[in-house]
Structures are given as C-alpha cells and as structure tokens.
PDB file of C-alpha atoms in Angstrom:
ATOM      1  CA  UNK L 835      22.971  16.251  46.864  1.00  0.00           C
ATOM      2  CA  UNK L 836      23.034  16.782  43.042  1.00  0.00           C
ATOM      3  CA  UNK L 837      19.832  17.173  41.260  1.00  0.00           C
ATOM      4  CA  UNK L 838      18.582  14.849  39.458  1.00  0.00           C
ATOM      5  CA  UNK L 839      15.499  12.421  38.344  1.00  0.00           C
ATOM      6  CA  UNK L 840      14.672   9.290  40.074  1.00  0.00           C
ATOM      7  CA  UNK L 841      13.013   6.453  38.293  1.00  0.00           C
ATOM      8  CA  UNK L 842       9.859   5.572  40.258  1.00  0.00           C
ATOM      9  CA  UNK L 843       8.343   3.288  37.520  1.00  0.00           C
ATOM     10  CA  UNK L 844      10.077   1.849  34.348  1.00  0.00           C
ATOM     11  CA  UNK L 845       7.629   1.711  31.677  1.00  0.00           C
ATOM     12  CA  UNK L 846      10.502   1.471  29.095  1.00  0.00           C
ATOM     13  CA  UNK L 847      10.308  -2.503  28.344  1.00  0.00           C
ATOM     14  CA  UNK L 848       6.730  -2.398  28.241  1.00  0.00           C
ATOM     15  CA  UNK L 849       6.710   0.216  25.877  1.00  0.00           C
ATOM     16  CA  UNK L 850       9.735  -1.394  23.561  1.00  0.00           C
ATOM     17  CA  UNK L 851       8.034  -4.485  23.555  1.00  0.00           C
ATOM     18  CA  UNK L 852       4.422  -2.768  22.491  1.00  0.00           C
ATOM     19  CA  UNK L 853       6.221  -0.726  19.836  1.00  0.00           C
ATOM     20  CA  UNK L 854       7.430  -2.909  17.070  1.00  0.00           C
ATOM     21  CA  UNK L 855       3.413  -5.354  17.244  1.00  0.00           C
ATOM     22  CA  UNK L 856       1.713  -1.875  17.005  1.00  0.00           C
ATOM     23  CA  UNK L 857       3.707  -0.590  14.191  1.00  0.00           C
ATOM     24  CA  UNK L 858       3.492  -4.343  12.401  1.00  0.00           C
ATOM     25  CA  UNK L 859      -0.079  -3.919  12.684  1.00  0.00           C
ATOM     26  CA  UNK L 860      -0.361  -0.847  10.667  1.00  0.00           C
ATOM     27  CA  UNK L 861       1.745  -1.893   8.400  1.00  0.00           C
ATOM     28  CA  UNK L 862       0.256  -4.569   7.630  1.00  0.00           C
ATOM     29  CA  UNK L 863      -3.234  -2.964   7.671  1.00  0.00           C
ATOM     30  CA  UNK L 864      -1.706  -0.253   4.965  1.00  0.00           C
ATOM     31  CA  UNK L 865      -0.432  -2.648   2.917  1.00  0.00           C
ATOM     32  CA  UNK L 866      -3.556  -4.646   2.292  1.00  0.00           C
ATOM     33  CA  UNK L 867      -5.385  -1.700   1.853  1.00  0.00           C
ATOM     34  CA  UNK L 868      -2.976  -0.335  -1.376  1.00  0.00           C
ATOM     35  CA  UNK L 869      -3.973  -3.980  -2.299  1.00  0.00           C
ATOM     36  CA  UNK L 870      -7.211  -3.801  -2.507  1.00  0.00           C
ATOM     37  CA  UNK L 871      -7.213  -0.365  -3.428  1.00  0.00           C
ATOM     38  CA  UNK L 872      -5.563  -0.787  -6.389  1.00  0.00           C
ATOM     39  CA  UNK L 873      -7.793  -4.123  -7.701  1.00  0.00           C
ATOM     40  CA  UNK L 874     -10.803  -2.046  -7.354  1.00  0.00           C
ATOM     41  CA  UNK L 875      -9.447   0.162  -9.331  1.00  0.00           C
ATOM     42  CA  UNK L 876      -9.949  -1.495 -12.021  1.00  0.00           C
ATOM     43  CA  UNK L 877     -13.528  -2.329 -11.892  1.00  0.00           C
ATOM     44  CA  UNK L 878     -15.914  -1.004 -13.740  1.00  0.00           C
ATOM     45  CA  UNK L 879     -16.386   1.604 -16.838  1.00  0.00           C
ATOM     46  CA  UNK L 880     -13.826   3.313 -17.865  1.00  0.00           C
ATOM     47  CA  UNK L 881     -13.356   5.560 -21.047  1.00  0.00           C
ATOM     48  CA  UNK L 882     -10.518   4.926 -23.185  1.00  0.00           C
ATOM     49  CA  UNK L 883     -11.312   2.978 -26.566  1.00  0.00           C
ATOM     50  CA  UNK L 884     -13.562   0.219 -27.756  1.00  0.00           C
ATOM     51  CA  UNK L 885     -12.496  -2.636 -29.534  1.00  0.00           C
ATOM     52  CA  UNK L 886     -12.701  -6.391 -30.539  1.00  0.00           C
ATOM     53  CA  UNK L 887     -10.688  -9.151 -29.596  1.00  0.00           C
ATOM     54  CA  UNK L 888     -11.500 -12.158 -31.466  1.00  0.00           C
ATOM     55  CA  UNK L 889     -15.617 -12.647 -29.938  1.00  0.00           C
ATOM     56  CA  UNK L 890     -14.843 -10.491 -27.037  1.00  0.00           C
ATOM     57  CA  UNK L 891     -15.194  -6.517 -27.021  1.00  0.00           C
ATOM     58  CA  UNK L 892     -13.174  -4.737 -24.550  1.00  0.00           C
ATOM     59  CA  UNK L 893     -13.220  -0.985 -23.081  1.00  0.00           C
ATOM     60  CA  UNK L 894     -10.160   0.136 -23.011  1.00  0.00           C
ATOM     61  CA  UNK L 895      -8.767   2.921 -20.088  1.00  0.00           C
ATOM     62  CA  UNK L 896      -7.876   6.248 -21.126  1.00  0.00           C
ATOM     63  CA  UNK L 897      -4.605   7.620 -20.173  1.00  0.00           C
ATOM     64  CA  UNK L 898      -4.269   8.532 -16.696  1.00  0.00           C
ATOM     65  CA  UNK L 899      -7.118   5.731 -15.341  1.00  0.00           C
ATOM     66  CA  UNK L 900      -6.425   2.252 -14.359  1.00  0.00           C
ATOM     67  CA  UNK L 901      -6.018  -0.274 -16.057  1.00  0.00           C
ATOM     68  CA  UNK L 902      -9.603  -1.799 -17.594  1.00  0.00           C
ATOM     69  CA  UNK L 903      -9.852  -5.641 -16.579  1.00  0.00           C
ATOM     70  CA  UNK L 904      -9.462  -7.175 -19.553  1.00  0.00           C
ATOM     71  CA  UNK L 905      -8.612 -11.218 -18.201  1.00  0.00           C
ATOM     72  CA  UNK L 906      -8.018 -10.554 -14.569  1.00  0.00           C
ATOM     73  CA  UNK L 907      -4.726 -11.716 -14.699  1.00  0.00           C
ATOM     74  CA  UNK L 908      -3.220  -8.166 -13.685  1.00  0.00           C
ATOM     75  CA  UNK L 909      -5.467  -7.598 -10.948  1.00  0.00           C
ATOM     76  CA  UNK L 910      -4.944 -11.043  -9.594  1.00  0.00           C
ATOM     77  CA  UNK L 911      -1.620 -10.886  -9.468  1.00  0.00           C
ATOM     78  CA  UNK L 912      -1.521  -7.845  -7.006  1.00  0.00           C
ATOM     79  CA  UNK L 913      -0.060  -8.841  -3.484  1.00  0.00           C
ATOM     80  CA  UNK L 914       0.662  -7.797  -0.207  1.00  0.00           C
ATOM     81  CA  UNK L 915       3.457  -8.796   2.104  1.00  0.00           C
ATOM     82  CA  UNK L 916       4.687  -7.901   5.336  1.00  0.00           C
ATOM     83  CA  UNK L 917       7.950  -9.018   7.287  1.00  0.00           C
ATOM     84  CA  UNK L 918      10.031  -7.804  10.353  1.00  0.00           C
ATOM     85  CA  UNK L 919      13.354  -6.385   9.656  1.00  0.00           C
ATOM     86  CA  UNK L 920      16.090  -5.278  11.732  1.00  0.00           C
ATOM     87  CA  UNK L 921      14.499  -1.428  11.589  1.00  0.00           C
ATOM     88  CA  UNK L 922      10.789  -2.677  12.351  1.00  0.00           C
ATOM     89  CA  UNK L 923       8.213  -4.050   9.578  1.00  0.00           C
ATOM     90  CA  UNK L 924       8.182  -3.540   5.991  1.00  0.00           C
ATOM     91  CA  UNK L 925       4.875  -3.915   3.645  1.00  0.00           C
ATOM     92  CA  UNK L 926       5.483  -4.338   0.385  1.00  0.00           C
ATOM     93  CA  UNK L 927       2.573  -4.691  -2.278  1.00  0.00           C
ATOM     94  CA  UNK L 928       3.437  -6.298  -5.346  1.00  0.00           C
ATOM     95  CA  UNK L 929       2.536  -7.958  -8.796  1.00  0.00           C
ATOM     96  CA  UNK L 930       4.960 -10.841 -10.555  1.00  0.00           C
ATOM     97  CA  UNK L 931       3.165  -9.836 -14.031  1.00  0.00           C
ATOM     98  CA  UNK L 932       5.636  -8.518 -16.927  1.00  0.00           C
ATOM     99  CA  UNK L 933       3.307  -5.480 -18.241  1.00  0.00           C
ATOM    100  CA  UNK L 934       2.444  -3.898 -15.052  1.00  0.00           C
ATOM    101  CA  UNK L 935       5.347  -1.062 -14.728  1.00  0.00           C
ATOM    102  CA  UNK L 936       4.184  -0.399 -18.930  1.00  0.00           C
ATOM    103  CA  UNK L 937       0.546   0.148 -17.780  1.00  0.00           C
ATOM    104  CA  UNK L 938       1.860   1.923 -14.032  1.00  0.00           C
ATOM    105  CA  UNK L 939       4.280   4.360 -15.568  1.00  0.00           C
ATOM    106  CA  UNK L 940       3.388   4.353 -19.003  1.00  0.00           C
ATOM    107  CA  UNK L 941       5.934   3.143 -22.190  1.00  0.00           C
ATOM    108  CA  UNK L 942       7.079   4.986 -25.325  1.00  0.00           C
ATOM    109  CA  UNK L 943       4.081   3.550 -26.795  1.00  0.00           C
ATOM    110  CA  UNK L 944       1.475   4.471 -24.294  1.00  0.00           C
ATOM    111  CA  UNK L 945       0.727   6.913 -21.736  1.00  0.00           C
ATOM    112  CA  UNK L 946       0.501   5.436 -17.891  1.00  0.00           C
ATOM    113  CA  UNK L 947      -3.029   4.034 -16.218  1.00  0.00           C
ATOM    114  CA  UNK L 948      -1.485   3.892 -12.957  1.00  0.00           C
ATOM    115  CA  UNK L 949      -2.994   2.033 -10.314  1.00  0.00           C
ATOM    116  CA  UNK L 950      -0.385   1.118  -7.672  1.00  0.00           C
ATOM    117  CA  UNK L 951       0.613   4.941  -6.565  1.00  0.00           C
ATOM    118  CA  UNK L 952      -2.773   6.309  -6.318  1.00  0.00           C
ATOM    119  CA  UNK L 953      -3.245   3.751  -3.998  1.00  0.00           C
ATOM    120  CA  UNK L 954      -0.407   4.587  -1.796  1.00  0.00           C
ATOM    121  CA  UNK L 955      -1.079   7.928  -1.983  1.00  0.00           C
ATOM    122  CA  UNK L 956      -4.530   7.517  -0.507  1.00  0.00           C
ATOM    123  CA  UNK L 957      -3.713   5.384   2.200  1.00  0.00           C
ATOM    124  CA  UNK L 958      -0.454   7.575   3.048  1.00  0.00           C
ATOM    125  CA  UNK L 959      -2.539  10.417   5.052  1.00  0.00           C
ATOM    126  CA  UNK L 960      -4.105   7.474   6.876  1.00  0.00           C
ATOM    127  CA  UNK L 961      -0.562   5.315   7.458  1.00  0.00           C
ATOM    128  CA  UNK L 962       0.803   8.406   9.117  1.00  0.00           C
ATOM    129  CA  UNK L 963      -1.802   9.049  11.426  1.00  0.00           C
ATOM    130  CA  UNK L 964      -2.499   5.432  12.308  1.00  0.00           C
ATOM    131  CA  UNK L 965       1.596   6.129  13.598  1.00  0.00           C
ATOM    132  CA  UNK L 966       1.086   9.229  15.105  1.00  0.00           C
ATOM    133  CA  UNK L 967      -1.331   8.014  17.671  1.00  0.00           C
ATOM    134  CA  UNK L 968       0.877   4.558  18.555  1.00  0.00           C
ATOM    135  CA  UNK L 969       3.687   7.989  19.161  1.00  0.00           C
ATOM    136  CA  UNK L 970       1.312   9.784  21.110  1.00  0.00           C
ATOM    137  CA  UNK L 971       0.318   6.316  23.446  1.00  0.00           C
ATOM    138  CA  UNK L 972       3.785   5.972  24.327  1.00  0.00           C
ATOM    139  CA  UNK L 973       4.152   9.535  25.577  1.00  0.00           C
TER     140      UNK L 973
END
C-alpha cells in the first residue's frame, strides 16, 4: 500500500463558499471607513490663510492639510462603492468633483491638501489584519 492521506472530512466547499462574503465584508467595511475618514478631515480649524469671499470669510488649509470646507460640495461628493469581480470584491472610494486631484496632489499653482491617501493609509494596517485573521480561520 502506497502512502498517502485520506480525506476524512471535506471542509473545502464550506470554506470556498465562506471566503469571498468574509473578504466582501472587509472590504466593504475599509472602504467606508477611507470615506468617512477623509470627510472628517476636513472639519474644523485649519491654518492656511484668511480671506473674504463676497460676505463670507473663509480659513483656508495650509499645504499638506485637508482641504478646509469651504461649501461642502467636495466633501459631499466623497463615495464609497463595493462590487464582486471575477478575483473577489473591489472597494473603491470616490468623488465626481473636477478640483479634487488639484487639492489631493497639488497643481503648478498650489501645493497638495490631500485627504483621500491619508485615509487609506490609516485604514491599510487595519484592512490587512481584518484579512489576516479570515486566513488564519480557514487554517
């Protein structure tokens, strides 16, 4: 007789099935947390310049913070998205507004108040161990 393993118990298809709901859920969980992450961001002092806008006065970021609120319209706009693809779930966080890559990455002009990547990079340590343990209930 060869040696060899014998399957007493299958777990397998349980496990498969388990895999791609648990991931979802983190993703999903991530995602709306760079969301909300990166509105609050926004809130409250910051200390870049002060100036007048017709009868409004607005405090500007500095370079480096996010963005101040100035109408709401930026932070408003930030989504949050998840869908199943052929590889598992993606998250995607998002806003449709034209001068939020300017004020993310900065422009000739003006230096960058990110707020989107600060956000992912908090939640990233968190993300990867939120995985690690769905990995280490399959073993």
């Amino acid at each position: 007789m060869k040696p060899g393993y014998r399957v007493v118990y299958n777990r397998f298809p349980k496990i498969a099935a388990q895999f791609p709901v648990a991931t979802e859920a983190v993703v999903k969980k991530t995602t709306q947390e760079i969301e909300k992450i990166s509105k609050e961001s926004m809130e409250g002092p910051k200390s870049g310049r002060l100036y007048s806008r017709g009868k409004k006065t607005h405090h500007a970021s500095a370079p480096g913070e996010p963005p101040a609120v100035d109408s709401g319209n930026l932070a408003n706009s930030i989504q949050s998205e998840v869908s199943m693809q052929a590889n598992g779930p993606r998250g995607v966080v998002f806003t449709n507004t034209e001068y939020a890559v300017g004020l993310e990455f900065g422009t000739r002009k003006m230096a960058a108040r990110p707020f989107m990547k600060p956000a992912a990079d908090r939640m990233r340590p968190i993300y990867l161990s939120a995985l690690k343990k769905i990995e280490e209930s399959l073993k």
